[in-house]
mmCIF file of C-alpha atoms in Angstrom:
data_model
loop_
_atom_site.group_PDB
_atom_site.id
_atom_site.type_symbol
_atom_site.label_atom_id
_atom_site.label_comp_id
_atom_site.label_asym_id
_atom_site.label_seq_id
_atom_site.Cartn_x
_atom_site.Cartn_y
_atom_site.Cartn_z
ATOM 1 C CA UNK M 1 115.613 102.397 77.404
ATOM 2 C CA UNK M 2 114.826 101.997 81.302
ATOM 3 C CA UNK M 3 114.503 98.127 82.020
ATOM 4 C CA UNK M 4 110.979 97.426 84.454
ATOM 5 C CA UNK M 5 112.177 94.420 86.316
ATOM 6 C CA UNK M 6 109.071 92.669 87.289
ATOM 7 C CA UNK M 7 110.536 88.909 88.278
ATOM 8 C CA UNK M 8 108.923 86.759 90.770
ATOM 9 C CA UNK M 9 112.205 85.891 92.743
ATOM 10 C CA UNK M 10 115.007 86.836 92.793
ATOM 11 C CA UNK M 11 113.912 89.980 92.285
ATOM 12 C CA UNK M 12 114.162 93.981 92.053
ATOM 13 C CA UNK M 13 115.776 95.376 95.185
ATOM 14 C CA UNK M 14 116.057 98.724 96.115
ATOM 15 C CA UNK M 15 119.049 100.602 94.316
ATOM 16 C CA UNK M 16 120.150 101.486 98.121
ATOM 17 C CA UNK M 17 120.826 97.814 98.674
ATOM 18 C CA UNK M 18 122.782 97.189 94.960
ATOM 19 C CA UNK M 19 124.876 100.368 95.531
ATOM 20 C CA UNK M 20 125.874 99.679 99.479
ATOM 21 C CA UNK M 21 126.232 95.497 98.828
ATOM 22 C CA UNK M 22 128.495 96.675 95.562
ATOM 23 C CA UNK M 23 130.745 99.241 97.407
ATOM 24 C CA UNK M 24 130.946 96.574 100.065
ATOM 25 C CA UNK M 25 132.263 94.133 97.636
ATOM 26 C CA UNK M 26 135.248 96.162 97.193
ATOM 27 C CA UNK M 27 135.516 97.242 100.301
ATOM 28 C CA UNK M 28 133.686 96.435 103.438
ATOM 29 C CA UNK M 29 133.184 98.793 106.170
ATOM 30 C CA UNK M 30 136.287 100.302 105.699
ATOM 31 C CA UNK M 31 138.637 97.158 106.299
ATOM 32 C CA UNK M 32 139.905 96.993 102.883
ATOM 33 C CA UNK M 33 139.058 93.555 102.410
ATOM 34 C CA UNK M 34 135.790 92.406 100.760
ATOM 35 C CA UNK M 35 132.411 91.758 101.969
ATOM 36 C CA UNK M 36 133.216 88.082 99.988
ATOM 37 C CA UNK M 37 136.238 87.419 101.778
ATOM 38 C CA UNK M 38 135.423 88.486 105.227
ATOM 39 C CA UNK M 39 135.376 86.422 108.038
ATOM 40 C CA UNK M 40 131.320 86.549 109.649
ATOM 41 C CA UNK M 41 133.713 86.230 113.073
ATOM 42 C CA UNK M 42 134.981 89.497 112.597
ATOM 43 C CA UNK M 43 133.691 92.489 114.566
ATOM 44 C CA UNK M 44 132.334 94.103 111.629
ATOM 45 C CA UNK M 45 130.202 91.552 110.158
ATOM 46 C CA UNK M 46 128.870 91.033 113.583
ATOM 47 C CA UNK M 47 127.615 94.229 113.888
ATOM 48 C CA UNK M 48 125.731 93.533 110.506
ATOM 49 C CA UNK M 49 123.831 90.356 111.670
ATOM 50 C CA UNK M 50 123.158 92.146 115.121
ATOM 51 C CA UNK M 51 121.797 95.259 112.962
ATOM 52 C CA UNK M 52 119.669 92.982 110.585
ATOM 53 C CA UNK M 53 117.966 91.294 113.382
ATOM 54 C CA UNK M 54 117.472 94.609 115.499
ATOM 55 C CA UNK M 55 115.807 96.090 112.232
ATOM 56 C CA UNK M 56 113.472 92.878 111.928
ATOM 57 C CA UNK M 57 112.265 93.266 114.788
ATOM 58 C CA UNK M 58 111.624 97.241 114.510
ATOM 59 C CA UNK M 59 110.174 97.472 111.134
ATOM 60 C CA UNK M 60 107.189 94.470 112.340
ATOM 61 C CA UNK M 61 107.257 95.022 116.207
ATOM 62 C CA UNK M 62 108.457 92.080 117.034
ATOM 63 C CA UNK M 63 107.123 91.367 120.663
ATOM 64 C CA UNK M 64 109.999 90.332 123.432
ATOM 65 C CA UNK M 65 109.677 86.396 123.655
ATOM 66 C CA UNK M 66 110.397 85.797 119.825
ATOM 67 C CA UNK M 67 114.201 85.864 118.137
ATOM 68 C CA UNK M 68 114.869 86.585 114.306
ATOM 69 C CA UNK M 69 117.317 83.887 112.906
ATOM 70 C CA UNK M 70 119.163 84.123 109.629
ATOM 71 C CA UNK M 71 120.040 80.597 107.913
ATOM 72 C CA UNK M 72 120.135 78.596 104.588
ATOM 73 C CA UNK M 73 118.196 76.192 102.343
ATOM 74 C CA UNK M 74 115.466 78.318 101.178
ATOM 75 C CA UNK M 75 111.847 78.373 102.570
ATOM 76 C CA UNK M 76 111.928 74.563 101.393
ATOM 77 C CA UNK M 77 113.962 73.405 103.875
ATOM 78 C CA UNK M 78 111.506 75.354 106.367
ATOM 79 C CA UNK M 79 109.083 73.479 104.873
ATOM 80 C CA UNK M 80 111.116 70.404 106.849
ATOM 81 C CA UNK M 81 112.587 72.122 110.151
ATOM 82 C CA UNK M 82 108.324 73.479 111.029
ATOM 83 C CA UNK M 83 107.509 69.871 111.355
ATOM 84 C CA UNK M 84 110.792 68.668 112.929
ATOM 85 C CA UNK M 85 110.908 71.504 115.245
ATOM 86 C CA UNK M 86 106.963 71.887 116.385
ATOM 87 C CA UNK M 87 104.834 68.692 114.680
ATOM 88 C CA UNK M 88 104.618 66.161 117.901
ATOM 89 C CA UNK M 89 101.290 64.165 116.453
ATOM 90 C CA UNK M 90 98.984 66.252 114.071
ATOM 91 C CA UNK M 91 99.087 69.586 112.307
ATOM 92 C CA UNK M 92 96.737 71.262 110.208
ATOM 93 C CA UNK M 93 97.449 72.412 106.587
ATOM 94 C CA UNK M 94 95.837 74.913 104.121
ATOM 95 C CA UNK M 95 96.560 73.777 100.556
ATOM 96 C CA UNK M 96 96.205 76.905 98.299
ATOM 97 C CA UNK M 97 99.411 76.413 95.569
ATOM 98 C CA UNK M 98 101.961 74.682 94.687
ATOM 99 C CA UNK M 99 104.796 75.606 98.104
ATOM 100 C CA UNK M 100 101.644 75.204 100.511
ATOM 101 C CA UNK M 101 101.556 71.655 98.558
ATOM 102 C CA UNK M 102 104.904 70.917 99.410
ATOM 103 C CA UNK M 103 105.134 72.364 102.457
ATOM 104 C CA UNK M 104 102.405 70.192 103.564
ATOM 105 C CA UNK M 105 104.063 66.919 101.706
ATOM 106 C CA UNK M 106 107.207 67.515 103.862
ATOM 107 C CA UNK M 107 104.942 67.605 106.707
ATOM 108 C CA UNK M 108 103.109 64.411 106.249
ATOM 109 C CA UNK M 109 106.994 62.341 107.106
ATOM 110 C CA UNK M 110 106.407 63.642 110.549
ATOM 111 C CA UNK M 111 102.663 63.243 111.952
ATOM 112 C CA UNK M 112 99.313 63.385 110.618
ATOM 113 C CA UNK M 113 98.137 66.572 108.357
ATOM 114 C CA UNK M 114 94.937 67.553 108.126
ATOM 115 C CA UNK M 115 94.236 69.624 105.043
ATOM 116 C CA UNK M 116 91.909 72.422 106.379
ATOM 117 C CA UNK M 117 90.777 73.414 102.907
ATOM 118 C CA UNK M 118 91.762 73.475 99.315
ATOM 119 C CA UNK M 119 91.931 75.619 96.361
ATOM 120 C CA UNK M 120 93.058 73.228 94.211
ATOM 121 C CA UNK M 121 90.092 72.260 92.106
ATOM 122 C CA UNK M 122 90.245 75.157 90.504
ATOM 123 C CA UNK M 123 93.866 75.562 89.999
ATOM 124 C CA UNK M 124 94.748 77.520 92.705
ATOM 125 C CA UNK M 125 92.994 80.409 91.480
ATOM 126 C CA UNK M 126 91.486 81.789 95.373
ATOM 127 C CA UNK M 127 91.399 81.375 98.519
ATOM 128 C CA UNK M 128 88.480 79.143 100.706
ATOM 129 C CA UNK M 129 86.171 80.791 102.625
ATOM 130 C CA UNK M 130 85.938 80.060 105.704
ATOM 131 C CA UNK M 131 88.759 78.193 106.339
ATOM 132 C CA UNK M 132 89.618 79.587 109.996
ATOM 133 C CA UNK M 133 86.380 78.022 111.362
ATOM 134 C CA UNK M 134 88.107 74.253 109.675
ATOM 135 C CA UNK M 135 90.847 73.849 111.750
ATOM 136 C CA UNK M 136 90.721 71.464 114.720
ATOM 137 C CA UNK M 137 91.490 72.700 117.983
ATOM 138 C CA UNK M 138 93.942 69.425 119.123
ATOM 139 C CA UNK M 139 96.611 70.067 116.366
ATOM 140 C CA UNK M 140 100.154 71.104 117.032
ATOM 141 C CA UNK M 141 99.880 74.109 114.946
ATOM 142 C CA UNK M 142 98.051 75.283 111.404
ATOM 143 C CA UNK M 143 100.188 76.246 108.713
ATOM 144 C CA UNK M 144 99.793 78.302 105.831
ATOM 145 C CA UNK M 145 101.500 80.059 102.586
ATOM 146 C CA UNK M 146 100.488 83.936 102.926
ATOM 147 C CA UNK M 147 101.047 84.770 99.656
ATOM 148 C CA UNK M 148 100.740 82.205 96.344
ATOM 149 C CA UNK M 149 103.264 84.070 93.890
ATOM 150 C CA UNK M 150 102.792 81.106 91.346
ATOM 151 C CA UNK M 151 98.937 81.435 90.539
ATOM 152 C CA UNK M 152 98.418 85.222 92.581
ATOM 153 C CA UNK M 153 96.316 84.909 95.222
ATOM 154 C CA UNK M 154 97.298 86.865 98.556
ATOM 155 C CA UNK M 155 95.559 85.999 102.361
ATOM 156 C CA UNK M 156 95.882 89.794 103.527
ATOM 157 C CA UNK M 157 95.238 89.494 107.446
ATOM 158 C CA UNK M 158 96.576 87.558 110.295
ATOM 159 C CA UNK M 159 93.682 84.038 110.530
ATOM 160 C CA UNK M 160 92.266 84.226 113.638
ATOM 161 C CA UNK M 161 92.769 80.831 114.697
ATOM 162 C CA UNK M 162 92.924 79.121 118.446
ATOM 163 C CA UNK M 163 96.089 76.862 117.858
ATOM 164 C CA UNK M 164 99.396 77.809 117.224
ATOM 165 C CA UNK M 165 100.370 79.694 113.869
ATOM 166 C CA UNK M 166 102.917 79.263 111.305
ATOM 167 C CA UNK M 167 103.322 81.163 107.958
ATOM 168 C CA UNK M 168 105.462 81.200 104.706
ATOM 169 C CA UNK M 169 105.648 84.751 104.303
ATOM 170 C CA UNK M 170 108.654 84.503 101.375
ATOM 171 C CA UNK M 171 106.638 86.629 98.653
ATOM 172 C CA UNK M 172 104.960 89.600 100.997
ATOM 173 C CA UNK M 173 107.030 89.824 104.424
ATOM 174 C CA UNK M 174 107.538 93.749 105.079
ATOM 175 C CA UNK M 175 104.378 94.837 102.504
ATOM 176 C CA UNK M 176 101.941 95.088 105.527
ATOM 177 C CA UNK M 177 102.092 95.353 109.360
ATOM 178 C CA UNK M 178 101.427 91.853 110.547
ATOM 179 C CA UNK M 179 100.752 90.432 114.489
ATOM 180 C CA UNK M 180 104.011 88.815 115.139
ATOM 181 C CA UNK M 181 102.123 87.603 118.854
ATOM 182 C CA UNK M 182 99.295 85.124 116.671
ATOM 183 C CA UNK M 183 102.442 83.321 116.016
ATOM 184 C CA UNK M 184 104.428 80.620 116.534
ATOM 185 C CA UNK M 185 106.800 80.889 113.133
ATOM 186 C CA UNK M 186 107.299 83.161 110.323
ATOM 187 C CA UNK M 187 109.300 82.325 107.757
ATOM 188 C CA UNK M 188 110.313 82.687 104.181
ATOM 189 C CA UNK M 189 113.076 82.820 101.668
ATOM 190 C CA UNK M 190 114.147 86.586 101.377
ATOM 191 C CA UNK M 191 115.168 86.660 97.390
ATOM 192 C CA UNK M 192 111.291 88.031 97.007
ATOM 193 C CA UNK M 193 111.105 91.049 99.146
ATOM 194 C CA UNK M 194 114.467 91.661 101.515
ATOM 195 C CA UNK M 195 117.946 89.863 99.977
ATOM 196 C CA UNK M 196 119.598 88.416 97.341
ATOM 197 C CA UNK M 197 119.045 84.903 96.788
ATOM 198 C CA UNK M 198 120.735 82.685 99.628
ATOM 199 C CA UNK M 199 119.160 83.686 102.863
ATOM 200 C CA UNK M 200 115.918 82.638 104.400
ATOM 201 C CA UNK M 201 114.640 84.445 107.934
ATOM 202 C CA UNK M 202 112.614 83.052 110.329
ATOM 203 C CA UNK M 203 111.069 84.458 113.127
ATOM 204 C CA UNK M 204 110.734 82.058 116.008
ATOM 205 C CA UNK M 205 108.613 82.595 119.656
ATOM 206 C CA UNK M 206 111.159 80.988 121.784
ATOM 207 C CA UNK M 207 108.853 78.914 123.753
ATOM 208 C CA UNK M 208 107.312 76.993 121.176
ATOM 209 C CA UNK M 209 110.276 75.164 120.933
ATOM 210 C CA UNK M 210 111.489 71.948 122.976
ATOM 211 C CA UNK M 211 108.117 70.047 122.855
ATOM 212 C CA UNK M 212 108.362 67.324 120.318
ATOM 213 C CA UNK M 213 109.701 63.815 121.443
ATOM 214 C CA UNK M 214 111.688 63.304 118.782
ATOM 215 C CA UNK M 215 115.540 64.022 118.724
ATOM 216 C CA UNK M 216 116.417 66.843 116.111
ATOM 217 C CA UNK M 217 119.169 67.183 113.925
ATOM 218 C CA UNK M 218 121.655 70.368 115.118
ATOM 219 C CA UNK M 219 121.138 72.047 111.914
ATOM 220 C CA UNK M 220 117.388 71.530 111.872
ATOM 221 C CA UNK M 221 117.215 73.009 115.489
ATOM 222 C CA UNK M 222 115.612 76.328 115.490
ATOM 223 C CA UNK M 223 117.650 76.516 119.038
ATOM 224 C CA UNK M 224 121.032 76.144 117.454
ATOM 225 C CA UNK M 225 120.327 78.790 115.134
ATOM 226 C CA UNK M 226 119.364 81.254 118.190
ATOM 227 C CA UNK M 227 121.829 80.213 120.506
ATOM 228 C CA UNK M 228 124.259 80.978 118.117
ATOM 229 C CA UNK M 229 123.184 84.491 116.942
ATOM 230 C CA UNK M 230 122.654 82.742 113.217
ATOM 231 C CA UNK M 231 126.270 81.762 113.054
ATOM 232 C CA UNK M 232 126.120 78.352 114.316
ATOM 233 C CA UNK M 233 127.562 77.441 110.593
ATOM 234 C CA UNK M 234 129.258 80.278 108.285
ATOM 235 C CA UNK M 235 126.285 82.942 107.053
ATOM 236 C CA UNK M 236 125.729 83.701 103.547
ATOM 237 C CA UNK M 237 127.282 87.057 104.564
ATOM 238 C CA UNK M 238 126.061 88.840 100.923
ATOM 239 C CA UNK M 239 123.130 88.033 101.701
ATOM 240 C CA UNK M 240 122.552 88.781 105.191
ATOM 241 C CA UNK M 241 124.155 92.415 104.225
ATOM 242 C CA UNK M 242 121.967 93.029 101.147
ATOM 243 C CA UNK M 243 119.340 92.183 103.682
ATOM 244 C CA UNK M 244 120.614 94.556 106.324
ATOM 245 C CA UNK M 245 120.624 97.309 103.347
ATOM 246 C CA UNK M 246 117.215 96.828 102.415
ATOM 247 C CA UNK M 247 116.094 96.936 105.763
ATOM 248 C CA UNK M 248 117.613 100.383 106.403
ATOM 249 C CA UNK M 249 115.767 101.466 103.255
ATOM 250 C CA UNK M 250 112.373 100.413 104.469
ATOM 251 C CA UNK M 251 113.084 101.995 107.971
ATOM 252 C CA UNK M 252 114.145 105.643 105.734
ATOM 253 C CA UNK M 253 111.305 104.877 103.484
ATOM 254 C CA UNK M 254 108.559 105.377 106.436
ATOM 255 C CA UNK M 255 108.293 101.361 107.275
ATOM 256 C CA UNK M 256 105.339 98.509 106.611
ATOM 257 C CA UNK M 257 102.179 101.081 106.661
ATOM 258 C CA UNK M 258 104.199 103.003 103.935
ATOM 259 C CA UNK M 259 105.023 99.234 101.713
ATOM 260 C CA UNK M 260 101.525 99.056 102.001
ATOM 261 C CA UNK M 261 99.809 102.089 101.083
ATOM 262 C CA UNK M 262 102.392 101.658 97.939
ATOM 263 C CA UNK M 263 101.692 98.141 97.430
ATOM 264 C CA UNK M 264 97.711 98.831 97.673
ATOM 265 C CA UNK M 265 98.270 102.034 94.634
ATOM 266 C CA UNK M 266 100.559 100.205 92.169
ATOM 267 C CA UNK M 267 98.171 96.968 92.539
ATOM 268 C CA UNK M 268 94.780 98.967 92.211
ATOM 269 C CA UNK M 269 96.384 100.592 89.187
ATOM 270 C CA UNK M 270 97.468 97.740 87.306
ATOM 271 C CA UNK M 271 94.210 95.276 88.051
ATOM 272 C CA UNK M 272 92.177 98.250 87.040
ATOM 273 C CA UNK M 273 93.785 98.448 83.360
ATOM 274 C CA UNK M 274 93.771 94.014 83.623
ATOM 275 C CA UNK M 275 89.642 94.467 84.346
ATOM 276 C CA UNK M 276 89.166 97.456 81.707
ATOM 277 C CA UNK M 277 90.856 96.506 78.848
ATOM 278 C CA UNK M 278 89.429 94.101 76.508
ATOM 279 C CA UNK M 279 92.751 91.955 75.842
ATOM 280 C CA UNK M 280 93.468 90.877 78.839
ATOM 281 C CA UNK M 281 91.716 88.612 82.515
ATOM 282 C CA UNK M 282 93.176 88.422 85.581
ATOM 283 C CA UNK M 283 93.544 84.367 87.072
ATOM 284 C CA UNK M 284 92.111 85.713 90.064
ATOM 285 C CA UNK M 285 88.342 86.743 89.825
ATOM 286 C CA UNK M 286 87.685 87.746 93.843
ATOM 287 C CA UNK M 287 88.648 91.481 94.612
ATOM 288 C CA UNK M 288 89.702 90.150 97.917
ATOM 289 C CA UNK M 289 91.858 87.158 97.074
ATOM 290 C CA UNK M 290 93.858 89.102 94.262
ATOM 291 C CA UNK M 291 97.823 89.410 95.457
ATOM 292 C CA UNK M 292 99.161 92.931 96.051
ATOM 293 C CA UNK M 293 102.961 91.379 95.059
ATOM 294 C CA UNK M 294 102.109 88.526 91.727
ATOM 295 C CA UNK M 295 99.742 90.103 90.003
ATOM 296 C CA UNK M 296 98.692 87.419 87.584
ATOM 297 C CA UNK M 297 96.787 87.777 83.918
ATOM 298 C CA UNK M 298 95.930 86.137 80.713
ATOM 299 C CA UNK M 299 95.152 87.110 77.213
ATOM 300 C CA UNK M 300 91.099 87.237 77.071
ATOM 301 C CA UNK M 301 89.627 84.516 75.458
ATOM 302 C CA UNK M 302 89.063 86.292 71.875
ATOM 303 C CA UNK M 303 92.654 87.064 71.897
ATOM 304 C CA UNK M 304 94.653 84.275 72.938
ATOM 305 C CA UNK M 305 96.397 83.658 69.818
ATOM 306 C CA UNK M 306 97.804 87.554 70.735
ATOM 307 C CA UNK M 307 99.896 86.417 73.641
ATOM 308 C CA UNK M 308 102.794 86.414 71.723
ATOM 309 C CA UNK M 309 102.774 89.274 70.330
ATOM 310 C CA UNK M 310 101.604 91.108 73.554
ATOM 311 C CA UNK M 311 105.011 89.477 75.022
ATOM 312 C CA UNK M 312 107.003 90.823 72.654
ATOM 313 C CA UNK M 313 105.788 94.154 72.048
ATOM 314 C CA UNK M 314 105.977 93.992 76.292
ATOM 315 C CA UNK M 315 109.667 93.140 76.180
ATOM 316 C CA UNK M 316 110.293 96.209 73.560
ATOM 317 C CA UNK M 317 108.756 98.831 75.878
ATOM 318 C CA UNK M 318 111.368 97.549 78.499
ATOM 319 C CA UNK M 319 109.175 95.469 80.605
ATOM 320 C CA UNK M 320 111.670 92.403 82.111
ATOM 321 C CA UNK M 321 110.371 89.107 83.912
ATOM 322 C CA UNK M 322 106.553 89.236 82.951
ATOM 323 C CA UNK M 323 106.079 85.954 81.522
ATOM 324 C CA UNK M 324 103.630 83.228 83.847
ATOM 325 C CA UNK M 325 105.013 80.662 85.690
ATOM 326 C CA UNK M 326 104.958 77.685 83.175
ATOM 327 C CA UNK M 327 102.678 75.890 84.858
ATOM 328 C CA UNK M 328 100.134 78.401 84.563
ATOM 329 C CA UNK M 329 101.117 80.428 81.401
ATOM 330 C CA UNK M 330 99.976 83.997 80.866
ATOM 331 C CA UNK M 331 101.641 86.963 82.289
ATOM 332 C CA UNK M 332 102.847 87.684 86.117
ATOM 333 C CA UNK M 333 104.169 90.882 86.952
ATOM 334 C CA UNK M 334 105.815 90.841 90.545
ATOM 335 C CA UNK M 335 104.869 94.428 92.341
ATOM 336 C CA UNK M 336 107.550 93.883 94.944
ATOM 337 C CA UNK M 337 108.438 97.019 97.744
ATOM 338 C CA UNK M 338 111.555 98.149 95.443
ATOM 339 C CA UNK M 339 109.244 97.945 92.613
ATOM 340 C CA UNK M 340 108.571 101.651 91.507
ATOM 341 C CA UNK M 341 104.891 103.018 90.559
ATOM 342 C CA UNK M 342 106.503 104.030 87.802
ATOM 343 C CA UNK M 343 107.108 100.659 86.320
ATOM 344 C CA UNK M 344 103.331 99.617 87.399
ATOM 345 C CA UNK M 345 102.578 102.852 85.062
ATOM 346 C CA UNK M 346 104.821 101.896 82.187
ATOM 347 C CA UNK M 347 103.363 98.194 82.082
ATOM 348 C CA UNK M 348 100.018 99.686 81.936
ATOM 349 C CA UNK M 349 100.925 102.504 79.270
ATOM 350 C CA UNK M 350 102.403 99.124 77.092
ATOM 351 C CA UNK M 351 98.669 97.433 77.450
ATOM 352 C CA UNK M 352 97.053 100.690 76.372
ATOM 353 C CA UNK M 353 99.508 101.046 73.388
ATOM 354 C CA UNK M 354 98.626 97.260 72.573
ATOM 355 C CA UNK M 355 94.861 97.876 72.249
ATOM 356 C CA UNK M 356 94.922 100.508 69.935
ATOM 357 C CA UNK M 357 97.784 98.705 67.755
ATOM 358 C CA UNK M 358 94.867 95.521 67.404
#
């Protein structure tokens, strides 16, 4: 039976990526040594990182004035170096799940937050209106999570704000075009939508950097990591190459528009069967906060004592990874780009089959 992986992170990657990051394993780039025992000094791996960061900034049009930086810790430790790097007195925070939280918590060591807005009286469960309009023009920068893959909610367009701009992009970098210029960071771990687990990319406009008054750690530099082409310290070199792969897949595969225009079918499809059928509610009531990458769903209240079953029966038509996050429960079926409509369609067939079985 065909397996629908539908994990939040790490997740489904395109089969290009498995295939080429396998082969490498046994032998990379024709050395005859292994992509896990090269040495990321070598010519060869060089050419990866050099490729991986050409292809970032390609596939989103990077504009000239910004670098693309590969390094470790996850988007939590970004959570740290934004602050360290850019936070000289105040920044501005939107609170809408549980990594905005933290990301905001890590903030608060370095300067004064000011929490623009909040979704959190109602369990994270949309996004505030209006929240462009909140934030104060004297702040170092406004930060916020683009995509909540916990609770489902997506912010679909670049905020129009007057300060500078930071976002955690780690669940829906490369499903949309985005305006790299409204920044000043992007960011996010890549085990979501690029890479195996182990890397996390930033995206960095150069002269942002080099304001704060505070002395930064070398590590926690975002200028150590561009003056040394990512390999200050030793890469996670799987990583950076299953990254490279799945680049070169999006590129073949017709780009961002082309993520999109998939990501905008296979959600429509599947929160069209979650509003139809009788069994089941999506967490997310507003059209327009609803996440094209967690799509997130409960049994309806009549039927609750069904989830169970529905998880099961789920599980035996080959659907992998659906099961909420535990602090929310439910059902959560990640739509990443590698993610095929044909999945989206089997999930959907299994929800269909459930109804008429009850």
């Amino acid at each position: 039976m065909k397996k629908h992986n539908f994990y939040a992170g790490p997740s489904i990657l395109p089969q290009y990526t498995i295939k080429n990051t396998a082969d490498a394993i046994l032998d990379f780039a024709g050395t005859g040594l292994s992509l896990l025992e090269i040495s990321h000094r070598s010519k060869e791996f060089q050419a990866v990182m050099d490729e991986a960061q050409a292809l970032v900034k390609e596939l989103l049009d990077v504009p000239a004035g910004y670098e693309v930086v590969f390094v470790g810790g996850g988007a939590s430790l970004q959570f740290c170096m934004v602050p360290f790097n850019l936070l000289n007195t105040k920044a501005a925070y939107l609170k809408t799940g549980v990594w905005a939280k933290k990301a905001q918590k890590e903030a608060a060591m370095f300067g004064e937050v000011v929490e623009v807005a909040s979704s959190e009286d109602k369990t994270f469960c949309y996004i505030p209106k209006g929240f462009e309009a909140k934030v104060p023009t004297d702040v170092d920068y406004f930060h916020y999570t683009s995509n909540n893959t916990i609770y489902g909610t997506e912010i679909r367009k670049d905020p129009d704000v007057k300060v500078p701009l930071v976002a955690d992009m780690s669940s829906d970098i490369f499903s949309r075009p985005i305006d790299v210029s409204k920044y000043s960071i992007i960011y996010g771990g890549a085990q979501k939508n690029l890479a195996p687990a182990g890397v996390t990319f930033a995206i960095v406009k150069q002269d942002a950097l080099g304001k704060v008054n505070r002395p930064i750690p070398t590590m926690l530099d975002y200028r150590t990591h561009i003056d040394g082409g990512s390999m200050f310290n030793t890469p996670p070199c799987v990583s950076v190459y299953g990254a490279l792969q799945t680049l070169k897949w999006l590129k073949a595969e017709g780009g961002v528009k082309e993520m999109e225009r998939r990501a905008i079918v296979k959600s429509d499809k599947l929160y069209s069967e979650i509003d139809r059928n009788p069994f089941f509610k999506a967490t997310v009531e507003d059209h327009e906060d609803r996440s094209r990458m967690n799509i997130c769903f409960v049994m309806n209240d009549n039927y609750k004592e069904l989830e169970n079953d529905f998880m099961e029966f789920a599980k035996s038509q080959g659907m992998i990874g659906i099961k909420g996050h535990r602090s929310v429960g439910g059902f959560r079926a990640s739509t990443y780009n590698a993610l095929p409509e044909e999945s989206v369609d089997a999930l959907i067939a299994a929800m269909k089959e459930f109804e008429k079985k009850h």
